[in-house]
Coordinates of C-alpha atoms in Angstrom, one line a residue:
X1 CA -17.6 5.1 19.9
X2 CA -15.0 2.6 19.0
X3 CA -12.5 1.3 21.5
X4 CA -8.8 0.4 20.9
X5 CA -6.6 -2.3 22.5
X6 CA -2.9 -2.1 21.7
X7 CA -0.4 -4.9 22.3
X8 CA 3.3 -5.2 21.9
X9 CA 4.4 -7.3 18.9
X10 CA 7.5 -9.2 20.0
X11 CA 10.7 -9.7 17.8
X12 CA 9.5 -13.2 16.9
X13 CA 6.3 -11.8 15.5
X14 CA 4.0 -12.8 18.3
X15 CA 1.5 -10.9 20.4
X16 CA 3.0 -9.7 23.7
X17 CA 1.8 -7.7 26.6
X18 CA -1.0 -5.1 26.4
X19 CA 0.0 -1.4 26.4
X20 CA -2.6 -0.1 28.9
X21 CA -1.2 3.4 29.3
X22 CA -1.2 5.6 26.2
X23 CA -2.4 9.1 25.3
X24 CA -3.0 8.8 21.6
X25 CA -2.8 6.5 18.7
X26 CA -2.7 7.6 15.0
X27 CA -2.5 5.6 11.8
X28 CA -2.6 6.3 8.1
X29 CA -3.6 3.2 6.1
X30 CA -3.1 3.3 2.4
X31 CA -4.3 1.1 -0.5
X32 CA -1.3 -0.8 -2.1
X33 CA 1.0 1.5 -0.2
X34 CA 2.7 1.0 3.2
X35 CA 0.8 2.6 6.0
X36 CA 2.2 4.3 9.0
X37 CA 1.3 4.5 12.7
X38 CA 2.4 6.3 15.9
X39 CA 1.7 5.8 19.6
X40 CA 2.2 8.3 22.4
X41 CA 2.2 8.0 26.2
X42 CA 2.8 10.1 29.3
X43 CA 2.9 8.7 32.8
X44 CA 4.8 6.6 35.3
X45 CA 5.2 3.7 32.9
X46 CA 8.5 3.3 31.0
X47 CA 8.5 2.9 27.3
X48 CA 8.0 -0.8 26.6
X49 CA 9.5 -0.7 23.1
X50 CA 12.9 -1.8 21.9
X51 CA 14.4 -2.3 18.4
X52 CA 12.6 -5.3 16.8
X53 CA 9.3 -4.7 18.5
X54 CA 6.1 -3.5 17.0
X55 CA 2.3 -3.2 17.7
X56 CA -0.8 -5.2 17.2
X57 CA -3.9 -3.0 17.3
X58 CA -7.5 -4.1 17.8
X59 CA -10.5 -1.9 17.1
X60 CA -13.6 -3.1 18.9
X61 CA -11.9 -6.4 19.4
X62 CA -11.1 -6.9 15.7
X63 CA -7.5 -6.7 14.4
X64 CA -6.9 -3.3 12.7
X65 CA -3.2 -3.5 12.0
X66 CA 0.1 -5.2 12.8
X67 CA 3.2 -3.0 12.5
X68 CA 6.9 -2.7 13.1
X69 CA 8.5 0.2 15.2
X70 CA 11.3 2.1 13.6
X71 CA 11.5 5.4 15.5
X72 CA 11.6 5.9 19.3
X73 CA 11.6 9.1 21.4
X74 CA 11.7 9.0 25.2
X75 CA 11.8 12.0 27.6
X76 CA 11.8 11.5 31.4
X77 CA 11.5 14.1 34.1
X78 CA 13.5 12.7 37.0
X79 CA 11.9 15.0 39.6
X80 CA 8.3 14.2 38.8
X81 CA 9.0 10.7 37.5
X82 CA 6.9 11.3 34.4
X83 CA 8.0 9.7 31.2
X84 CA 6.8 10.9 27.8
X85 CA 7.5 8.6 24.9
X86 CA 6.5 8.4 21.3
X87 CA 7.0 5.4 19.0
X88 CA 6.2 5.4 15.3
X89 CA 6.5 2.8 12.6
X90 CA 5.0 1.2 9.5
X91 CA 2.5 -1.6 8.8
X92 CA 4.0 -5.0 8.5
X93 CA 3.8 -4.8 4.7
X94 CA 7.0 -2.9 5.1
X95 CA 8.7 -6.2 6.0
X96 CA 8.3 -7.2 2.3
X97 CA 10.6 -4.4 1.4
X98 CA 13.4 -6.3 3.1
X99 CA 13.4 -9.2 0.6
X100 CA 14.5 -9.5 -3.0
X101 CA 13.0 -11.9 -5.6
X102 CA 16.0 -13.9 -6.7
X103 CA 16.1 -16.2 -9.8
X104 CA 16.4 -19.4 -7.7
X105 CA 14.9 -18.7 -4.3
X106 CA 15.1 -22.3 -3.1
X107 CA 18.8 -23.2 -3.7
X108 CA 20.2 -19.6 -4.3
X109 CA 22.0 -21.1 -7.3
X110 CA 22.4 -18.1 -9.7
X111 CA 23.9 -20.4 -12.4
X112 CA 20.7 -22.4 -12.6
X113 CA 18.3 -19.7 -13.7
X114 CA 18.5 -16.1 -15.0
X115 CA 15.0 -15.1 -13.7
X116 CA 12.3 -16.2 -11.2
X117 CA 9.4 -17.3 -13.4
X118 CA 5.8 -17.9 -12.4
X119 CA 2.9 -18.7 -14.7
X120 CA -0.7 -18.6 -13.4
X121 CA -3.4 -16.1 -12.2
X122 CA -2.0 -12.8 -11.2
X123 CA -3.3 -13.0 -7.6
X124 CA -1.7 -16.4 -7.1
X125 CA 1.6 -15.0 -8.6
X126 CA 1.6 -12.3 -5.8
X127 CA 1.2 -14.9 -3.0
X128 CA 3.7 -17.2 -4.6
X129 CA 6.3 -14.5 -4.7
X130 CA 5.8 -13.8 -1.0
X131 CA 5.9 -17.6 -0.2
X132 CA 9.2 -18.3 -1.8
X133 CA 10.9 -15.0 -0.8
X134 CA 9.8 -14.6 2.8
X135 CA 7.0 -16.9 4.0
X136 CA 6.3 -20.7 4.1
X137 CA 8.4 -21.8 1.1
X138 CA 11.4 -19.5 1.7
X139 CA 14.8 -20.7 2.9
X140 CA 14.9 -20.7 6.7
X141 CA 17.2 -17.8 6.9
X142 CA 15.0 -15.7 4.6
X143 CA 11.7 -16.3 6.4
X144 CA 9.9 -13.3 7.8
X145 CA 9.0 -14.3 11.4
X146 CA 5.4 -15.5 11.9
X147 CA 4.3 -14.6 8.3
X148 CA 2.1 -16.9 6.3
X149 CA 0.1 -16.6 3.1
X150 CA -3.6 -17.0 2.4
X151 CA -4.8 -19.8 0.1
X152 CA -4.7 -19.2 -3.6
X153 CA -8.1 -17.9 -5.0
X154 CA -7.1 -17.9 -8.7
X155 CA -9.3 -14.9 -9.4
X156 CA -7.1 -13.0 -11.9
X157 CA -6.0 -13.4 -15.5
X158 CA -3.3 -15.9 -16.3
X159 CA 0.1 -14.6 -17.3
X160 CA 3.8 -15.3 -17.0
X161 CA 6.0 -13.1 -14.8
X162 CA 9.8 -13.1 -15.1
X163 CA 11.6 -11.2 -12.2
X164 CA 15.3 -10.8 -11.7
X165 CA 16.4 -9.3 -8.4
X166 CA 13.3 -7.2 -8.0
X167 CA 12.3 -5.9 -4.5
X168 CA 9.6 -8.1 -3.3
X169 CA 7.1 -5.4 -2.2
X170 CA 7.5 -3.2 -5.3
X171 CA 7.2 -6.3 -7.6
X172 CA 4.0 -7.6 -6.1
X173 CA 2.6 -4.1 -5.8
X174 CA 3.2 -3.6 -9.5
X175 CA 1.4 -6.9 -10.4
X176 CA -1.5 -5.9 -8.1
X177 CA -1.9 -2.4 -9.5
X178 CA -1.7 -3.5 -13.1
X179 CA -4.5 -6.1 -12.5
X180 CA -6.8 -4.3 -10.2
X181 CA -6.0 -6.2 -7.0
X182 CA -4.9 -5.1 -3.5
X183 CA -2.3 -6.6 -1.2
X184 CA -2.3 -6.5 2.6
X185 CA -0.9 -8.2 5.6
X186 CA -3.4 -8.8 8.4
X187 CA -3.1 -10.2 12.0
X188 CA -5.0 -13.5 12.5
X189 CA -6.3 -13.3 16.0
X190 CA -7.2 -17.0 16.2
X191 CA -4.0 -18.4 14.7
X192 CA -1.7 -15.8 16.2
X193 CA 0.2 -15.0 13.1
X194 CA 0.3 -12.5 10.2
X195 CA -1.3 -13.5 6.9
X196 CA -0.5 -12.0 3.5
X197 CA -3.7 -11.6 1.4
X198 CA -4.7 -10.5 -2.0
X199 CA -8.2 -9.1 -2.6
X200 CA -10.4 -7.4 -5.2
X201 CA -11.9 -4.0 -4.3
X202 CA -15.7 -4.2 -3.7
X203 CA -18.0 -1.7 -5.5
X204 CA -20.2 -0.2 -2.8
X205 CA -20.9 3.1 -4.7
X206 CA -24.6 2.6 -4.6
X207 CA -24.9 1.8 -0.9
X208 CA -22.0 3.9 0.7
X209 CA -22.5 7.6 -0.1
X210 CA -20.9 10.4 1.9
X211 CA -22.9 13.5 1.6
X212 CA -24.4 16.3 3.8
X213 CA -27.8 15.2 2.8
X214 CA -27.2 11.7 4.3
X215 CA -25.9 13.3 7.5
X216 CA -22.5 11.6 7.4
X217 CA -20.3 14.3 5.8
X218 CA -19.1 17.2 8.0
X219 CA -16.5 18.7 5.7
X220 CA -14.5 17.8 2.6
X221 CA -11.4 18.8 0.7
X222 CA -10.9 18.3 -3.0
X223 CA -7.5 17.8 -4.7
X224 CA -6.5 17.9 -8.4
X225 CA -3.1 17.2 -9.9
X226 CA -2.0 17.6 -13.5
X227 CA -0.9 14.4 -15.3
X228 CA 2.7 13.4 -15.1
X229 CA 2.5 12.7 -18.8
X230 CA -0.2 12.3 -21.5
X231 CA 2.1 11.2 -24.4
X232 CA 4.5 8.3 -23.8
X233 CA 7.5 7.3 -25.9
X234 CA 8.2 3.7 -25.0
X235 CA 11.4 2.1 -26.2
X236 CA 11.9 -1.7 -26.3
X237 CA 14.7 -4.0 -27.4
X238 CA 17.5 -2.9 -29.8
X239 CA 20.2 -0.3 -30.1
X240 CA 20.4 3.1 -31.8
X241 CA 18.3 3.4 -35.0
X242 CA 17.3 -0.3 -34.8
X243 CA 15.6 0.1 -31.4
X244 CA 11.9 -0.6 -31.3
X245 CA 9.9 2.5 -30.2
X246 CA 6.1 3.0 -29.9
X247 CA 3.9 5.7 -28.5
X248 CA 0.7 6.1 -26.6
X249 CA -1.4 9.2 -26.0
X250 CA -4.4 10.4 -24.1
X251 CA -6.2 12.9 -26.4
X252 CA -8.7 14.1 -23.8
X253 CA -5.9 14.9 -21.4
X254 CA -3.8 16.6 -24.1
X255 CA -6.8 18.9 -24.9
X256 CA -7.3 19.8 -21.3
X257 CA -3.7 20.1 -20.0
X258 CA -1.6 20.4 -23.1
X259 CA 0.9 17.9 -24.4
X260 CA 3.2 16.4 -21.7
X261 CA 5.7 13.9 -23.1
X262 CA 7.6 11.3 -21.2
X263 CA 10.1 8.5 -22.2
X264 CA 9.7 5.0 -20.8
X265 CA 12.6 2.5 -21.1
X266 CA 11.5 -1.1 -21.6
X267 CA 14.5 -2.7 -23.3
X268 CA 13.4 -5.9 -21.6
X269 CA 10.5 -6.2 -24.2
X270 CA 11.1 -7.5 -27.7
X271 CA 7.5 -8.0 -28.8
X272 CA 5.7 -4.9 -30.3
X273 CA 2.3 -5.9 -29.0
X274 CA 3.7 -6.3 -25.5
X275 CA 5.5 -3.0 -25.8
X276 CA 2.3 -1.1 -26.8
X277 CA 0.5 -2.7 -23.8
X278 CA 3.4 -1.5 -21.5
X279 CA 3.1 2.0 -22.9
X280 CA -0.6 2.1 -22.4
X281 CA -0.2 0.8 -18.8
X282 CA 2.4 3.5 -18.0
X283 CA 0.1 6.1 -19.6
X284 CA -2.6 5.1 -17.2
X285 CA -0.3 5.5 -14.2
X286 CA 0.6 9.0 -15.4
X287 CA -3.0 10.3 -15.6
X288 CA -4.2 13.4 -13.8
X289 CA -5.6 12.7 -10.4
X290 CA -8.6 13.8 -8.5
X291 CA -9.5 12.9 -4.9
X292 CA -11.7 14.0 -2.0
X293 CA -10.7 13.9 1.7
X294 CA -13.9 13.6 3.8
X295 CA -14.4 14.4 7.4
X296 CA -17.2 12.0 8.2
X297 CA -19.9 11.7 10.9
X298 CA -20.5 8.1 12.0
X299 CA -24.1 7.2 11.4
X300 CA -25.9 3.9 11.5
X301 CA -25.4 1.7 8.4
X302 CA -22.3 3.7 7.4
X303 CA -19.7 2.6 9.9
X304 CA -16.0 2.2 9.1
X305 CA -15.0 -1.5 8.7
X306 CA -18.6 -2.6 9.1
X307 CA -20.1 -1.0 6.0
X308 CA -17.0 0.3 4.3
X309 CA -13.3 -0.2 4.4
X310 CA -10.0 0.6 2.7
X311 CA -10.2 -0.3 -1.0
X312 CA -14.0 -0.2 -1.3
X313 CA -15.4 1.8 -4.2
X314 CA -17.8 4.5 -2.7
X315 CA -19.4 7.7 -3.6
X316 CA -18.9 11.2 -2.2
X317 CA -21.5 13.8 -3.1
X318 CA -20.6 17.3 -2.2
X319 CA -22.4 20.4 -3.6
X320 CA -24.7 18.3 -5.8
X321 CA -21.8 16.5 -7.5
X322 CA -21.2 12.8 -7.4
X323 CA -17.6 11.4 -7.4
X324 CA -17.1 7.6 -7.4
X325 CA -13.8 6.0 -6.7
X326 CA -11.9 3.6 -4.4
X327 CA -11.0 4.6 -0.8
X328 CA -7.3 4.9 -1.1
X329 CA -6.4 6.1 2.4
X330 CA -7.9 6.1 5.9
X331 CA -6.5 8.4 8.5
X332 CA -7.2 7.3 12.1
X333 CA -6.8 9.4 15.3
X334 CA -7.7 8.1 18.7
X335 CA -7.3 10.2 21.8
X336 CA -9.3 10.9 25.0
X337 CA -11.6 8.0 24.0
X338 CA -12.5 9.9 20.8
X339 CA -12.0 8.5 17.4
X340 CA -11.7 10.5 14.2
X341 CA -11.8 8.8 10.8
X342 CA -10.9 10.6 7.6
X343 CA -11.1 8.6 4.3
X344 CA -9.6 9.8 1.0
X345 CA -11.7 8.8 -2.0
X346 CA -9.7 8.7 -5.2
X347 CA -6.0 8.5 -6.2
X348 CA -3.6 10.2 -3.8
X349 CA -1.2 13.0 -4.8
X350 CA 2.0 13.1 -2.9
X351 CA 2.2 16.9 -3.0
X352 CA 5.6 18.5 -2.8
X353 CA 7.2 15.0 -2.4
X354 CA 5.8 13.8 -5.7
X355 CA 8.7 14.9 -8.0
X356 CA 11.3 13.4 -5.7
X357 CA 9.3 10.2 -5.3
X358 CA 8.8 10.0 -9.1
X359 CA 12.5 10.5 -9.7
X360 CA 13.5 7.8 -7.3
X361 CA 11.0 5.4 -8.8
X362 CA 12.2 6.2 -12.3
X363 CA 15.9 5.5 -11.4
X364 CA 14.9 2.3 -9.6
X365 CA 12.8 1.3 -12.6
X366 CA 15.6 1.8 -15.1
X367 CA 18.1 -0.1 -12.9
X368 CA 15.6 -3.0 -12.6
X369 CA 15.1 -3.1 -16.3
X370 CA 18.8 -3.1 -17.0
X371 CA 19.3 -6.0 -14.6
X372 CA 16.3 -7.8 -16.0
X373 CA 17.8 -8.1 -19.5
X374 CA 20.9 -9.8 -18.2

C-alpha cells in the first residue's frame, strides 16, 4: 500500500516542515482543470497553516502535488486539549488564474502594442505565456514565487496567437485543449521548485485495461450527458446584415438527440476559413459526453503512477463492452494507512453546476472577444 508524506509549502514557495500528524488526505486531480485537495487532523498539534501557506505531497517518495491553501477550519476543545482542523485548497495551477496576459508584459506599455503576440509551436506558446506573465521572464513584481518552466519541446503545430488581457490559465488551457496537449505544474524534488510543463497524452489503451476479468475492477459507474449544442451559428466580423456568419453541424448527434442550436460570437475573426474552423472547434467542445468512474483494485502491472496516470488513454471493459478514452480525473483518499484511487475515464460532466459554469464561461468569452477586437 502506498505511503504519503505531506510537507508545508511556505509563502515563498519552498518546502517547509513535515506534517506528521494528520487523519486523512483527499485530492481530486483533473486533466486541464484545477485540482483540489484537503487535509484533516485531530490531536494535540495545533494547525500549522496560515494564509499564504500550502502543501507539497509525496506518494511513495515521489511528488504527487503542490498546492495552495484557501480555506481553514479549526476547532479546539479546551478541556481535552484536542484540536480538530481541516485545510483545503487547490493545486498550484490555480496560481496561474491570478495573472493576465497583457499586450506588453515586459514594459507594461499599453501604447506600444494592442495584443501579446506569439508565433511558434502551440506547446511552446503555452510555456512562453507562463514565462512572460508569471515565471522567469515576467517583471519582478509579477513573478509567481518559485515557479519555473520546462524547456521547449516544440511538439505541436506552428500557429500565431494574439491575446489581449486574457486570464493566463484560461488562455493556455484553451490552447492546450484545441491542440490535444495537457498543462500541469509539478514539484521538482531535486531543484526545490515548481515547474510548469506541457505534455501529450500517452495511448496505453492496449496495455491498461480495467475489467473484472483482469481482476482490477471492483465496481463502475457510467455517465452520459446530452450535447450542449449540435448546430452552431458562428458570427465573425461585421455589423448587421453585413456580418459574416457560418454554421457547423453534427449530423449523427442531431439524429440521436434532436437539433440543438447555439450562437457563438467571434467578431475578432475576419477570415471565413478561420471562422469555419472556430465553429468546428466549438462544435467539438459541445458534443455529448460519456464517461466511466471506476473503483479499481490495485494489481501488479496496473499500478497508479507506475503503469498509468492522469491524461493517459486507457480502456475500461465492463459487461463485455470496451470504452477507450483519456483518464480525465483521479480521486485520491488516504486515511488509516489505506489508499483508495478512483479514476474517471472520459470527459467529465459537471452535473447540476454545468449550466451555471457554462453561463459564466459564455459571458467571460464574450467579454474577452469584445476586448480582443480593440
